[in-house]
Coordinates of C-alpha atoms and ligand atoms in Angstrom, one line a residue:
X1 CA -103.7 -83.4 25.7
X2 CA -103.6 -84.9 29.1
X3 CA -105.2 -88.5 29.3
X4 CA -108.0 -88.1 31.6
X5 CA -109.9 -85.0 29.9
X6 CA -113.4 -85.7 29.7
X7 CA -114.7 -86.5 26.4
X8 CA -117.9 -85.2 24.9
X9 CA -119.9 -85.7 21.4
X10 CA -122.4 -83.7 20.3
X11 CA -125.0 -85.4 18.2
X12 CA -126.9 -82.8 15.7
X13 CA -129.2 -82.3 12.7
X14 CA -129.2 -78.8 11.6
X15 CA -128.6 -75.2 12.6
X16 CA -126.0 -76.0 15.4
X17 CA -126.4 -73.1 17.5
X18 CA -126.2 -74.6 20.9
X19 CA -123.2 -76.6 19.6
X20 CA -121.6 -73.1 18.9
X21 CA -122.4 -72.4 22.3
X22 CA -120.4 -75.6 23.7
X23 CA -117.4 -74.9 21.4
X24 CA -117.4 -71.1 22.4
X25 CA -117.4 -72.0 26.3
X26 CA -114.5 -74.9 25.6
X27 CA -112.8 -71.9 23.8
X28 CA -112.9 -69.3 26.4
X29 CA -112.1 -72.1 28.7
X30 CA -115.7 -72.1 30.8
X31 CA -115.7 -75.8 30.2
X32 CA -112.9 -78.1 30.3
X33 CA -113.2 -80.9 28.2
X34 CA -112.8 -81.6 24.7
X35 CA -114.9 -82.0 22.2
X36 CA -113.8 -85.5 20.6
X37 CA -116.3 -85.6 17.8
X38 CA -119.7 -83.8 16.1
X39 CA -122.1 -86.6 15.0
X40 CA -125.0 -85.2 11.9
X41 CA -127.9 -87.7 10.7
X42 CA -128.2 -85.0 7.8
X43 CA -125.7 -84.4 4.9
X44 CA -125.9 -80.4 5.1
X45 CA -126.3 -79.4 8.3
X46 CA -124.8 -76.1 9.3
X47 CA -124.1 -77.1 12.7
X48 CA -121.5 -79.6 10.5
X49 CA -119.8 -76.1 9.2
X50 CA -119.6 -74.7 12.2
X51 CA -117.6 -77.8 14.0
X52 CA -115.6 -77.6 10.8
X53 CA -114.2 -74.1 11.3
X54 CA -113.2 -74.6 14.7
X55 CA -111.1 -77.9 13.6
X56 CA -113.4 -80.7 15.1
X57 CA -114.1 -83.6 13.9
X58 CA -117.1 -84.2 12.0
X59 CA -119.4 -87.3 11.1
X60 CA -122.8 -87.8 8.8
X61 CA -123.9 -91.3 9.3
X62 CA -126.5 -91.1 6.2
X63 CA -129.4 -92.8 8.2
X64 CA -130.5 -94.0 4.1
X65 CA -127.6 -96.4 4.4
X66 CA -128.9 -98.7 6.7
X67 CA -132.1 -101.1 6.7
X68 CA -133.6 -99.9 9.8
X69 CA -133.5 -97.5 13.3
X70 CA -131.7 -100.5 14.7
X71 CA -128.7 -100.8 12.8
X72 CA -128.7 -97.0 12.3
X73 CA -128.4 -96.7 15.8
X74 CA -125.4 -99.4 15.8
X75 CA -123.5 -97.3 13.7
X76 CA -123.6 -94.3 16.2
X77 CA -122.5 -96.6 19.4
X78 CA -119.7 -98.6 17.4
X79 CA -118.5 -94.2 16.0
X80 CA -119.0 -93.7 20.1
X81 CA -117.3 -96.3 21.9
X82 CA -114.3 -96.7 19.4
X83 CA -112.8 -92.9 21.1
X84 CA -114.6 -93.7 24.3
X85 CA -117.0 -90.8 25.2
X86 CA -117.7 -89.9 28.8
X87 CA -120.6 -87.6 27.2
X88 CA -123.3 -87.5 24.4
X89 CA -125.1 -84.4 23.7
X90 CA -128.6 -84.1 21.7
X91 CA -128.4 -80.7 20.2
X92 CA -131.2 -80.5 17.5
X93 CA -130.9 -84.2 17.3
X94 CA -133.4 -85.0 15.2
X95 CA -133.7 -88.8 15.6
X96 CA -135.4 -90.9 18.1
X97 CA -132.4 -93.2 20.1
X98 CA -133.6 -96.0 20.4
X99 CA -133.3 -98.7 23.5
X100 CA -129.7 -100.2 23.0
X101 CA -128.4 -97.0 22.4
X102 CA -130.1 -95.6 25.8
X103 CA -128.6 -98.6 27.3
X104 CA -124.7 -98.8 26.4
X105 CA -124.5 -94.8 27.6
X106 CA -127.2 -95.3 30.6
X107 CA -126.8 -92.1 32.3
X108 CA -124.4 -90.2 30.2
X109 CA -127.1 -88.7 27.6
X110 CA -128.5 -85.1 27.6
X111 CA -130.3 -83.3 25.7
X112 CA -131.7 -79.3 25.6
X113 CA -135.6 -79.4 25.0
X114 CA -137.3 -75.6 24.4
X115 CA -139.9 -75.7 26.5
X116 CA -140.4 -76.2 30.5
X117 CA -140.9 -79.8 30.5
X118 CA -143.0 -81.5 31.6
X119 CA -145.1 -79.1 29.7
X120 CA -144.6 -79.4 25.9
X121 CA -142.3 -82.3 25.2
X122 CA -141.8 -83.5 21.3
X123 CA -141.8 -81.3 18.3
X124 CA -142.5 -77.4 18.0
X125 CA -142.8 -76.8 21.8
X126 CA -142.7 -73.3 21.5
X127 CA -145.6 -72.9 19.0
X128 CA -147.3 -75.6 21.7
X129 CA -147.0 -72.8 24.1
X130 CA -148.1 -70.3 22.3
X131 CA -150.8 -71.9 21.5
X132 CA -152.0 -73.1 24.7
X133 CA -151.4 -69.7 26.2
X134 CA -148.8 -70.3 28.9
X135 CA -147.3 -66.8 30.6
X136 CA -144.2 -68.9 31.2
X137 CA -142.0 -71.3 29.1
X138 CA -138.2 -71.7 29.1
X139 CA -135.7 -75.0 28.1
X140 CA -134.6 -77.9 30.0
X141 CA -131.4 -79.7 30.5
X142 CA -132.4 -83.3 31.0
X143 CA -130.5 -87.0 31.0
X144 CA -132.2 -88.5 27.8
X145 CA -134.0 -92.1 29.2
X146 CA -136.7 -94.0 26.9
X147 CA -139.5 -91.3 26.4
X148 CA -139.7 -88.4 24.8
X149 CA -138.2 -85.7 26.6
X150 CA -138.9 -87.7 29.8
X151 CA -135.9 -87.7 31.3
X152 CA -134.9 -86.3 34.7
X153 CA -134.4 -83.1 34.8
X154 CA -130.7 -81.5 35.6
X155 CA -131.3 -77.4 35.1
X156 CA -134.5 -74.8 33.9
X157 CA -134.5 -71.9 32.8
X158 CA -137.5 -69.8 32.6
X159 CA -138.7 -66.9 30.1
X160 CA -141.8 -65.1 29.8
X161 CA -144.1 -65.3 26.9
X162 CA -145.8 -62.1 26.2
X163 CA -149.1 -61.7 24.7
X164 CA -147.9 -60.5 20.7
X165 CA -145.6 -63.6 20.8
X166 CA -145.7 -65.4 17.7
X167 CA -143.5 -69.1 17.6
X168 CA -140.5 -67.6 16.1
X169 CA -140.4 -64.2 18.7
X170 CA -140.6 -67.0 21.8
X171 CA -138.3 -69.1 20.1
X172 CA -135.9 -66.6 20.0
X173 CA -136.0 -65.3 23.8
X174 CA -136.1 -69.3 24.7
X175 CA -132.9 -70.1 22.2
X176 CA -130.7 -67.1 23.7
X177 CA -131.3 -68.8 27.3
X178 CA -130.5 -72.2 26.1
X179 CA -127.4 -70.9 24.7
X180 CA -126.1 -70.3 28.6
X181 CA -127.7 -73.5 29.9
X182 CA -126.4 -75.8 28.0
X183 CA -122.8 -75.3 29.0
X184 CA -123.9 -74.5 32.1
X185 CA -125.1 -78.6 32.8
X186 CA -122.4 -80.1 30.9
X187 CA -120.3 -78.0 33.3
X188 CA -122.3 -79.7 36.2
X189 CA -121.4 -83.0 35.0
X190 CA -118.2 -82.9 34.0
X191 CA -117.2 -81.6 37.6
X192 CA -119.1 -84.3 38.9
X193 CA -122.1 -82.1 41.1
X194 CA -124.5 -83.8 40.3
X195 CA -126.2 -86.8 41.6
X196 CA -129.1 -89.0 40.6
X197 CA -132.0 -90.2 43.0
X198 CA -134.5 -91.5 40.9
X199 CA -135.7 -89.4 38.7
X200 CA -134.6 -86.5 41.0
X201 CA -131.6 -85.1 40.1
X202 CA -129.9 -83.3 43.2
X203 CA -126.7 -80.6 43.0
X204 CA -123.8 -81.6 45.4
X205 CA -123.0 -79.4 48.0
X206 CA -119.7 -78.1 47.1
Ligands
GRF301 C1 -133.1 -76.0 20.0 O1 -134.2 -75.2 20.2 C2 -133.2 -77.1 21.0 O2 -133.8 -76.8 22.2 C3 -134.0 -78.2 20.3 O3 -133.6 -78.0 18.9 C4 -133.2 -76.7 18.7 C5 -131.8 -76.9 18.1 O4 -131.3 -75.6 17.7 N1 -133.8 -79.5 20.8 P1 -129.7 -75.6 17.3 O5 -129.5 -76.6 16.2 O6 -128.9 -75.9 18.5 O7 -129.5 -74.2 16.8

């Protein structure tokens, strides 16, 4: 493995299907990186499995074994910076990161958020649009900062919502989109297109 390839981590909590997506593009060689380590704050999560099978290493950090969010959150950064990682991905994360953590990887967290934010941020965003009636919704790419799902924004992708759409039919035509967009912005990153002017994130001309 040459010395210098850029190192990602993908931080879960269940299904895993966008961190299918990342190992399937680092398979068929969309994305060249390698994927140094799979991080789960639960025991059974599929997306666990799933790095498993395709020989990655895997890591539950049981957030039961620590007094508070704090030192919970120390655990991750000391599992982080002992490989070094150039980049942390939130996929189904399920865990508020908390201030220190922003801090030591300033600028090197991302997470995939299914809805067009700023509209809908937090939990269920796709029953949130359903709800409120929107024509449009989609899923964001953004670099995480201190809110919640506040961060600036790298790629969107939009996707109708039709008027029998229940949660689970939106989530479905949102969750086949996020699939491409994901890799799609790590891609961005790792080939260094991107760059940051305030909260506006702007693609290099090539
Ligand atoms: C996705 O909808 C993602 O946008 C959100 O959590 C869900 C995770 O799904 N943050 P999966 O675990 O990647 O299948």
């Amino acid at each position: 493995m040459p010395l210098n390839i850029f190192k990602l981590a993908v931080l879960v909590s269940g299904r895993g299907s966008n961190l299918q997506a990342i190992i399937d593009s680092i398979e068929r060689k969309e994305l060249n990186v390698r994927l140094s380590i799979v991080i789960s704050s639960t025991k059974d999560a599929p997306a666990l499995k799933r790095a498993e099978k395709h020989g990655i290493e895997t890591v539950f950090i049981d957030p039961a074994t620590y007094p508070n969010k704090k030192a919970y959150d120390k655990a991750l950064i000391d599992k982080l910076e002992e490989i070094p990682i150039d980049l942390i991905c939130l996929a189904g994360y399920m865990r508020i990161l908390g201030e220190e953590f922003i801090q030591t990887f300033s600028g090197k967290i991302i997470n995939i958020h299914p809805s067009l934010l700023p509209a809908f941020p937090g939990l269920n965003a796709q029953k949130q649009a359903v709800e409120y009636g929107v024509k449009f919704s989609g899923c964001t790419v953004h670099f995480v900062d201190e809110g919640i799902d506040s961060g600036p924004i790298i790629l969107q992708t939009a996707v109708p919502v039709y008027d029998y759409d229940k949660e689970g039919s939106l989530s479905q035509r949102i969750l086949e989109q996020e699939h491409h967009l994901y890799p799609k912005a790590i891609k961005l990153i790792v080939e260094n297109k991107l760059s940051l002017n305030g909260r506006t994130v702007a693609h290099k001309k090539s």
